[in-house]
């Protein structure tokens, strides 16, 4: 079946605007993860969902970031009042379940966000 | 604090063997994973170790020593397509932490 898809692939926005990033996980995967990757850096874990629930939101960088998941499928990551330091590639991944982050995660192609 | 250390860059020759080390300091540990990422691409899963010892998958092997908080990824019979960044990641109860990545360059 199809892999993880993300949209848009690229997003350029002006500082102060809100942006919404979308992730469609692999069908049947109950766990979904969001990461941020700055140029040449490793992955920064943001948040994960088990079903529609996000047990721990402490990884979100600030209160400008929020995420939701509905129907146990699609998830959106929203960044309000974007800042230039938010510029990065935002990656989404999904797995069949989340047994303490031990299940193989399948990554989407990412959304490259540029804040001018 | 929690941290993972891995070399930033490694260079090797096509056909050779290379080892990428990863040491970690975390509160809580369930396992060590390795991911490969080609330039401009998304990370792909390579291996996972929850117990001490060596796991082999084709040309790639991964090792874990929990007592030493240390693991490595071993790549054999290197091919040019193995040129990529390799990330180690530690899983705990509530999160997963990635290292900064090792950029592997392969020379003919």
PDB file of C-alpha atoms in Angstrom:
ATOM      1  CA  UNK A   1       0.000   0.000   0.000  1.00  0.00           C
ATOM      2  CA  UNK A   2       0.910   3.666  -0.011  1.00  0.00           C
ATOM      3  CA  UNK A   3       3.516   5.004   2.329  1.00  0.00           C
ATOM      4  CA  UNK A   4       3.333   8.002   4.617  1.00  0.00           C
ATOM      5  CA  UNK A   5       2.429  11.150   2.739  1.00  0.00           C
ATOM      6  CA  UNK A   6       2.829  14.753   3.790  1.00  0.00           C
ATOM      7  CA  UNK A   7       1.562  17.996   2.396  1.00  0.00           C
ATOM      8  CA  UNK A   8       2.577  20.479   1.320  1.00  0.00           C
ATOM      9  CA  UNK A   9       6.044  19.359   0.269  1.00  0.00           C
ATOM     10  CA  UNK A  10       7.282  22.927   0.472  1.00  0.00           C
ATOM     11  CA  UNK A  11       5.859  25.898   2.295  1.00  0.00           C
ATOM     12  CA  UNK A  12       7.194  29.441   2.248  1.00  0.00           C
ATOM     13  CA  UNK A  13       5.530  31.846   4.620  1.00  0.00           C
ATOM     14  CA  UNK A  14       6.073  35.233   6.133  1.00  0.00           C
ATOM     15  CA  UNK A  15       7.050  35.709   9.735  1.00  0.00           C
ATOM     16  CA  UNK A  16       3.990  35.966  11.924  1.00  0.00           C
ATOM     17  CA  UNK A  17       1.706  33.868   9.723  1.00  0.00           C
ATOM     18  CA  UNK A  18       0.153  30.590  10.809  1.00  0.00           C
ATOM     19  CA  UNK A  19       0.896  27.370   8.915  1.00  0.00           C
ATOM     20  CA  UNK A  20      -0.704  23.956   8.946  1.00  0.00           C
ATOM     21  CA  UNK A  21       1.184  20.824   7.967  1.00  0.00           C
ATOM     22  CA  UNK A  22      -0.591  17.584   7.151  1.00  0.00           C
ATOM     23  CA  UNK A  23       0.408  13.946   7.537  1.00  0.00           C
ATOM     24  CA  UNK A  24      -1.373  10.875   6.184  1.00  0.00           C
ATOM     25  CA  UNK A  25       0.039   7.761   7.861  1.00  0.00           C
ATOM     26  CA  UNK A  26       0.155   4.273   6.463  1.00  0.00           C
ATOM     27  CA  UNK A  27      -3.305   2.744   6.633  1.00  0.00           C
ATOM     28  CA  UNK A  28      -3.740   0.750   9.822  1.00  0.00           C
ATOM     29  CA  UNK A  29      -0.851   2.353  11.673  1.00  0.00           C
ATOM     30  CA  UNK A  30      -2.078   3.461  15.062  1.00  0.00           C
ATOM     31  CA  UNK A  31       1.022   5.408  16.080  1.00  0.00           C
ATOM     32  CA  UNK A  32       2.061   8.656  14.442  1.00  0.00           C
ATOM     33  CA  UNK A  33       5.094  10.834  15.140  1.00  0.00           C
ATOM     34  CA  UNK A  34       6.192  14.359  14.279  1.00  0.00           C
ATOM     35  CA  UNK A  35       9.834  15.415  14.064  1.00  0.00           C
ATOM     36  CA  UNK A  36      11.719  18.519  13.051  1.00  0.00           C
ATOM     37  CA  UNK A  37      15.047  18.470  11.259  1.00  0.00           C
ATOM     38  CA  UNK A  38      17.103  21.592  10.757  1.00  0.00           C
ATOM     39  CA  UNK A  39      19.685  21.693   7.970  1.00  0.00           C
ATOM     40  CA  UNK A  40      22.482  19.241   8.644  1.00  0.00           C
ATOM     41  CA  UNK A  41      21.090  18.298  12.035  1.00  0.00           C
ATOM     42  CA  UNK A  42      19.539  15.247  13.576  1.00  0.00           C
ATOM     43  CA  UNK A  43      15.867  14.693  14.174  1.00  0.00           C
ATOM     44  CA  UNK A  44      14.173  16.529  17.001  1.00  0.00           C
ATOM     45  CA  UNK A  45      11.222  14.597  18.381  1.00  0.00           C
ATOM     46  CA  UNK A  46       8.137  16.798  18.762  1.00  0.00           C
ATOM     47  CA  UNK A  47       5.109  14.688  19.622  1.00  0.00           C
ATOM     48  CA  UNK A  48       3.530  11.318  19.044  1.00  0.00           C
ATOM     49  CA  UNK A  49      -0.020  10.015  18.882  1.00  0.00           C
ATOM     50  CA  UNK A  50      -1.325   6.642  19.912  1.00  0.00           C
ATOM     51  CA  UNK A  51      -4.661   6.636  18.177  1.00  0.00           C
ATOM     52  CA  UNK A  52      -6.024  10.155  18.580  1.00  0.00           C
ATOM     53  CA  UNK A  53      -4.319  10.731  21.888  1.00  0.00           C
ATOM     54  CA  UNK A  54      -1.004  12.516  22.463  1.00  0.00           C
ATOM     55  CA  UNK A  55       0.220  11.329  25.884  1.00  0.00           C
ATOM     56  CA  UNK A  56       3.109  13.765  26.130  1.00  0.00           C
ATOM     57  CA  UNK A  57       3.256  17.210  24.543  1.00  0.00           C
ATOM     58  CA  UNK A  58       6.407  18.357  26.293  1.00  0.00           C
ATOM     59  CA  UNK A  59       8.503  17.948  23.143  1.00  0.00           C
ATOM     60  CA  UNK A  60       6.710  20.736  21.345  1.00  0.00           C
ATOM     61  CA  UNK A  61       9.152  23.702  21.156  1.00  0.00           C
ATOM     62  CA  UNK A  62       6.687  26.347  22.333  1.00  0.00           C
ATOM     63  CA  UNK A  63       3.007  27.042  22.838  1.00  0.00           C
ATOM     64  CA  UNK A  64       2.881  28.261  19.236  1.00  0.00           C
ATOM     65  CA  UNK A  65       3.015  24.608  18.188  1.00  0.00           C
ATOM     66  CA  UNK A  66       0.017  22.323  18.392  1.00  0.00           C
ATOM     67  CA  UNK A  67      -0.949  19.026  16.834  1.00  0.00           C
ATOM     68  CA  UNK A  68      -4.056  16.978  16.517  1.00  0.00           C
ATOM     69  CA  UNK A  69      -5.129  13.705  15.026  1.00  0.00           C
ATOM     70  CA  UNK A  70      -8.635  12.744  14.115  1.00  0.00           C
ATOM     71  CA  UNK A  71     -10.175   9.412  13.248  1.00  0.00           C
ATOM     72  CA  UNK A  72      -6.941   7.666  14.127  1.00  0.00           C
ATOM     73  CA  UNK A  73      -5.581   8.671  10.754  1.00  0.00           C
ATOM     74  CA  UNK A  74      -4.665  12.127   9.452  1.00  0.00           C
ATOM     75  CA  UNK A  75      -2.701  14.462  11.686  1.00  0.00           C
ATOM     76  CA  UNK A  76      -2.040  18.168  11.419  1.00  0.00           C
ATOM     77  CA  UNK A  77       0.789  20.134  12.970  1.00  0.00           C
ATOM     78  CA  UNK A  78      -0.035  23.811  13.348  1.00  0.00           C
ATOM     79  CA  UNK A  79       2.501  26.535  13.957  1.00  0.00           C
ATOM     80  CA  UNK A  80       1.075  29.893  14.934  1.00  0.00           C
ATOM     81  CA  UNK A  81       2.840  33.210  14.499  1.00  0.00           C
ATOM     82  CA  UNK A  82       5.762  31.582  12.708  1.00  0.00           C
ATOM     83  CA  UNK A  83       9.292  32.726  13.447  1.00  0.00           C
ATOM     84  CA  UNK A  84      12.403  32.380  11.316  1.00  0.00           C
ATOM     85  CA  UNK A  85      13.800  29.781  13.693  1.00  0.00           C
ATOM     86  CA  UNK A  86      10.841  27.557  12.781  1.00  0.00           C
ATOM     87  CA  UNK A  87      12.374  27.052   9.337  1.00  0.00           C
ATOM     88  CA  UNK A  88      13.169  23.346   9.020  1.00  0.00           C
ATOM     89  CA  UNK A  89      11.972  20.122   7.473  1.00  0.00           C
ATOM     90  CA  UNK A  90       9.038  18.686   9.399  1.00  0.00           C
ATOM     91  CA  UNK A  91       8.908  14.917   9.174  1.00  0.00           C
ATOM     92  CA  UNK A  92       6.047  12.637  10.018  1.00  0.00           C
ATOM     93  CA  UNK A  93       6.352   8.913  10.663  1.00  0.00           C
ATOM     94  CA  UNK A  94       3.951   6.129  11.524  1.00  0.00           C
ATOM     95  CA  UNK A  95       4.211   2.658  13.001  1.00  0.00           C
ATOM     96  CA  UNK A  96       1.866  -0.238  13.608  1.00  0.00           C
ATOM     97  CA  UNK A  97       1.762   0.564  17.296  1.00  0.00           C
ATOM     98  CA  UNK A  98       3.890   2.314  19.848  1.00  0.00           C
ATOM     99  CA  UNK A  99       5.522  -0.093  22.215  1.00  0.00           C
ATOM    100  CA  UNK A 100       7.798   2.388  23.901  1.00  0.00           C
ATOM    101  CA  UNK A 101       9.060   3.649  20.549  1.00  0.00           C
ATOM    102  CA  UNK A 102      10.473   0.256  19.636  1.00  0.00           C
ATOM    103  CA  UNK A 103       8.375  -0.383  16.553  1.00  0.00           C
ATOM    104  CA  UNK A 104       9.827   0.440  13.155  1.00  0.00           C
ATOM    105  CA  UNK A 105       8.853   3.909  12.056  1.00  0.00           C
ATOM    106  CA  UNK A 106       8.141   4.658   8.409  1.00  0.00           C
ATOM    107  CA  UNK A 107       8.844   8.231   7.454  1.00  0.00           C
ATOM    108  CA  UNK A 108       7.125  10.520   5.020  1.00  0.00           C
ATOM    109  CA  UNK A 109       9.036  12.766   2.611  1.00  0.00           C
ATOM    110  CA  UNK A 110       8.706  15.793   4.872  1.00  0.00           C
ATOM    111  CA  UNK A 111       7.492  19.350   4.533  1.00  0.00           C
ATOM    112  CA  UNK A 112      10.198  21.947   4.031  1.00  0.00           C
ATOM    113  CA  UNK A 113       9.091  25.091   5.846  1.00  0.00           C
ATOM    114  CA  UNK A 114      10.784  28.397   5.132  1.00  0.00           C
ATOM    115  CA  UNK A 115       9.844  31.426   7.187  1.00  0.00           C
ATOM    116  CA  UNK A 116      10.956  34.692   5.633  1.00  0.00           C
TER     117      UNK A 116
ATOM    118  CA  UNK B   1      20.461  15.204  30.780  1.00  0.00           C
ATOM    119  CA  UNK B   2      20.054  12.996  27.767  1.00  0.00           C
ATOM    120  CA  UNK B   3      22.512  12.863  24.921  1.00  0.00           C
ATOM    121  CA  UNK B   4      23.810  10.706  22.120  1.00  0.00           C
ATOM    122  CA  UNK B   5      27.284  11.003  20.666  1.00  0.00           C
ATOM    123  CA  UNK B   6      28.309   9.789  17.253  1.00  0.00           C
ATOM    124  CA  UNK B   7      31.080  10.967  14.899  1.00  0.00           C
ATOM    125  CA  UNK B   8      30.018  13.723  12.543  1.00  0.00           C
ATOM    126  CA  UNK B   9      31.823  12.323   9.526  1.00  0.00           C
ATOM    127  CA  UNK B  10      33.409   9.070   8.400  1.00  0.00           C
ATOM    128  CA  UNK B  11      35.155   8.321   5.125  1.00  0.00           C
ATOM    129  CA  UNK B  12      35.735   4.831   3.762  1.00  0.00           C
ATOM    130  CA  UNK B  13      36.683   3.051   0.555  1.00  0.00           C
ATOM    131  CA  UNK B  14      34.270   1.130  -1.643  1.00  0.00           C
ATOM    132  CA  UNK B  15      34.314  -2.552  -0.744  1.00  0.00           C
ATOM    133  CA  UNK B  16      35.708  -1.939   2.730  1.00  0.00           C
ATOM    134  CA  UNK B  17      34.125  -2.212   6.186  1.00  0.00           C
ATOM    135  CA  UNK B  18      33.187   0.760   8.351  1.00  0.00           C
ATOM    136  CA  UNK B  19      31.961   1.019  11.925  1.00  0.00           C
ATOM    137  CA  UNK B  20      29.919   3.955  13.218  1.00  0.00           C
ATOM    138  CA  UNK B  21      29.868   4.243  16.995  1.00  0.00           C
ATOM    139  CA  UNK B  22      27.179   5.674  19.226  1.00  0.00           C
ATOM    140  CA  UNK B  23      27.361   6.336  22.942  1.00  0.00           C
ATOM    141  CA  UNK B  24      24.397   7.510  24.916  1.00  0.00           C
ATOM    142  CA  UNK B  25      23.296   8.938  28.216  1.00  0.00           C
ATOM    143  CA  UNK B  26      19.581   8.685  28.808  1.00  0.00           C
ATOM    144  CA  UNK B  27      17.148   8.320  31.656  1.00  0.00           C
ATOM    145  CA  UNK B  28      15.363   5.127  30.781  1.00  0.00           C
ATOM    146  CA  UNK B  29      16.362   2.857  27.939  1.00  0.00           C
ATOM    147  CA  UNK B  30      14.416   0.408  25.853  1.00  0.00           C
ATOM    148  CA  UNK B  31      16.492   0.067  22.741  1.00  0.00           C
ATOM    149  CA  UNK B  32      18.912   1.503  20.203  1.00  0.00           C
ATOM    150  CA  UNK B  33      17.871   2.030  16.589  1.00  0.00           C
ATOM    151  CA  UNK B  34      19.763   3.002  13.457  1.00  0.00           C
ATOM    152  CA  UNK B  35      18.376   4.958  10.532  1.00  0.00           C
ATOM    153  CA  UNK B  36      19.826   5.839   7.146  1.00  0.00           C
ATOM    154  CA  UNK B  37      19.085   9.100   5.378  1.00  0.00           C
ATOM    155  CA  UNK B  38      20.243  10.013   1.886  1.00  0.00           C
ATOM    156  CA  UNK B  39      20.576  13.680   1.001  1.00  0.00           C
ATOM    157  CA  UNK B  40      17.148  15.158   0.401  1.00  0.00           C
ATOM    158  CA  UNK B  41      15.422  11.952   1.456  1.00  0.00           C
ATOM    159  CA  UNK B  42      13.509  10.717   4.463  1.00  0.00           C
ATOM    160  CA  UNK B  43      15.087   8.482   7.122  1.00  0.00           C
ATOM    161  CA  UNK B  44      14.682   4.751   6.666  1.00  0.00           C
ATOM    162  CA  UNK B  45      14.927   2.160   9.410  1.00  0.00           C
ATOM    163  CA  UNK B  46      17.964  -0.107   9.427  1.00  0.00           C
ATOM    164  CA  UNK B  47      18.062  -2.004  12.714  1.00  0.00           C
ATOM    165  CA  UNK B  48      16.998  -2.175  16.347  1.00  0.00           C
ATOM    166  CA  UNK B  49      18.755  -3.648  19.386  1.00  0.00           C
ATOM    167  CA  UNK B  50      16.986  -4.132  22.686  1.00  0.00           C
ATOM    168  CA  UNK B  51      19.372  -6.735  24.074  1.00  0.00           C
ATOM    169  CA  UNK B  52      23.152  -6.926  24.232  1.00  0.00           C
ATOM    170  CA  UNK B  53      24.853  -8.458  21.250  1.00  0.00           C
ATOM    171  CA  UNK B  54      25.059  -8.338  17.508  1.00  0.00           C
ATOM    172  CA  UNK B  55      22.116  -8.226  15.094  1.00  0.00           C
ATOM    173  CA  UNK B  56      22.899  -8.956  11.449  1.00  0.00           C
ATOM    174  CA  UNK B  57      20.830  -7.958   8.453  1.00  0.00           C
ATOM    175  CA  UNK B  58      22.617  -8.579   5.195  1.00  0.00           C
ATOM    176  CA  UNK B  59      25.608  -6.276   4.834  1.00  0.00           C
ATOM    177  CA  UNK B  60      24.594  -4.292   7.917  1.00  0.00           C
ATOM    178  CA  UNK B  61      25.068  -5.352  11.533  1.00  0.00           C
ATOM    179  CA  UNK B  62      24.304  -3.511  14.736  1.00  0.00           C
ATOM    180  CA  UNK B  63      25.758  -4.088  18.173  1.00  0.00           C
ATOM    181  CA  UNK B  64      24.629  -3.038  21.642  1.00  0.00           C
ATOM    182  CA  UNK B  65      26.262  -3.099  25.063  1.00  0.00           C
ATOM    183  CA  UNK B  66      23.828  -1.753  27.605  1.00  0.00           C
ATOM    184  CA  UNK B  67      26.347  -1.876  30.427  1.00  0.00           C
ATOM    185  CA  UNK B  68      28.637   0.423  28.418  1.00  0.00           C
ATOM    186  CA  UNK B  69      25.803   2.576  27.014  1.00  0.00           C
ATOM    187  CA  UNK B  70      27.373   1.939  23.638  1.00  0.00           C
ATOM    188  CA  UNK B  71      26.427   0.615  20.266  1.00  0.00           C
ATOM    189  CA  UNK B  72      27.688   0.577  16.730  1.00  0.00           C
ATOM    190  CA  UNK B  73      26.552   0.065  13.186  1.00  0.00           C
ATOM    191  CA  UNK B  74      28.808  -2.053  10.995  1.00  0.00           C
ATOM    192  CA  UNK B  75      28.575  -1.766   7.233  1.00  0.00           C
ATOM    193  CA  UNK B  76      30.384  -4.374   5.145  1.00  0.00           C
ATOM    194  CA  UNK B  77      31.234  -4.550   1.441  1.00  0.00           C
ATOM    195  CA  UNK B  78      30.604  -0.848   1.133  1.00  0.00           C
ATOM    196  CA  UNK B  79      28.887   0.357  -2.006  1.00  0.00           C
ATOM    197  CA  UNK B  80      28.699   3.896  -3.343  1.00  0.00           C
ATOM    198  CA  UNK B  81      24.956   3.903  -2.630  1.00  0.00           C
ATOM    199  CA  UNK B  82      25.762   3.566   1.072  1.00  0.00           C
ATOM    200  CA  UNK B  83      26.911   7.196   1.057  1.00  0.00           C
ATOM    201  CA  UNK B  84      24.390   8.788   3.394  1.00  0.00           C
ATOM    202  CA  UNK B  85      23.910  10.029   6.923  1.00  0.00           C
ATOM    203  CA  UNK B  86      23.386   7.461   9.655  1.00  0.00           C
ATOM    204  CA  UNK B  87      21.538   8.255  12.863  1.00  0.00           C
ATOM    205  CA  UNK B  88      21.437   6.312  16.092  1.00  0.00           C
ATOM    206  CA  UNK B  89      18.369   6.751  18.271  1.00  0.00           C
ATOM    207  CA  UNK B  90      17.515   5.706  21.804  1.00  0.00           C
ATOM    208  CA  UNK B  91      13.990   4.744  22.760  1.00  0.00           C
ATOM    209  CA  UNK B  92      12.654   5.246  26.269  1.00  0.00           C
ATOM    210  CA  UNK B  93       9.216   5.070  27.773  1.00  0.00           C
ATOM    211  CA  UNK B  94       8.015   8.445  26.630  1.00  0.00           C
ATOM    212  CA  UNK B  95      10.228   9.553  23.798  1.00  0.00           C
ATOM    213  CA  UNK B  96      12.856   8.763  21.229  1.00  0.00           C
ATOM    214  CA  UNK B  97      16.057  10.759  20.946  1.00  0.00           C
ATOM    215  CA  UNK B  98      18.185  10.894  17.823  1.00  0.00           C
ATOM    216  CA  UNK B  99      21.879  11.591  17.523  1.00  0.00           C
ATOM    217  CA  UNK B 100      23.120  14.337  15.239  1.00  0.00           C
ATOM    218  CA  UNK B 101      24.084  11.853  12.567  1.00  0.00           C
ATOM    219  CA  UNK B 102      27.247  10.550  10.943  1.00  0.00           C
ATOM    220  CA  UNK B 103      27.839  11.494   7.347  1.00  0.00           C
ATOM    221  CA  UNK B 104      29.442   8.536   5.562  1.00  0.00           C
ATOM    222  CA  UNK B 105      31.405   9.349   2.421  1.00  0.00           C
ATOM    223  CA  UNK B 106      32.648   6.509   0.249  1.00  0.00           C
ATOM    224  CA  UNK B 107      35.574   6.803  -2.143  1.00  0.00           C
ATOM    225  CA  UNK B 108      35.980   4.565  -5.197  1.00  0.00           C
TER     226      UNK B 108
END
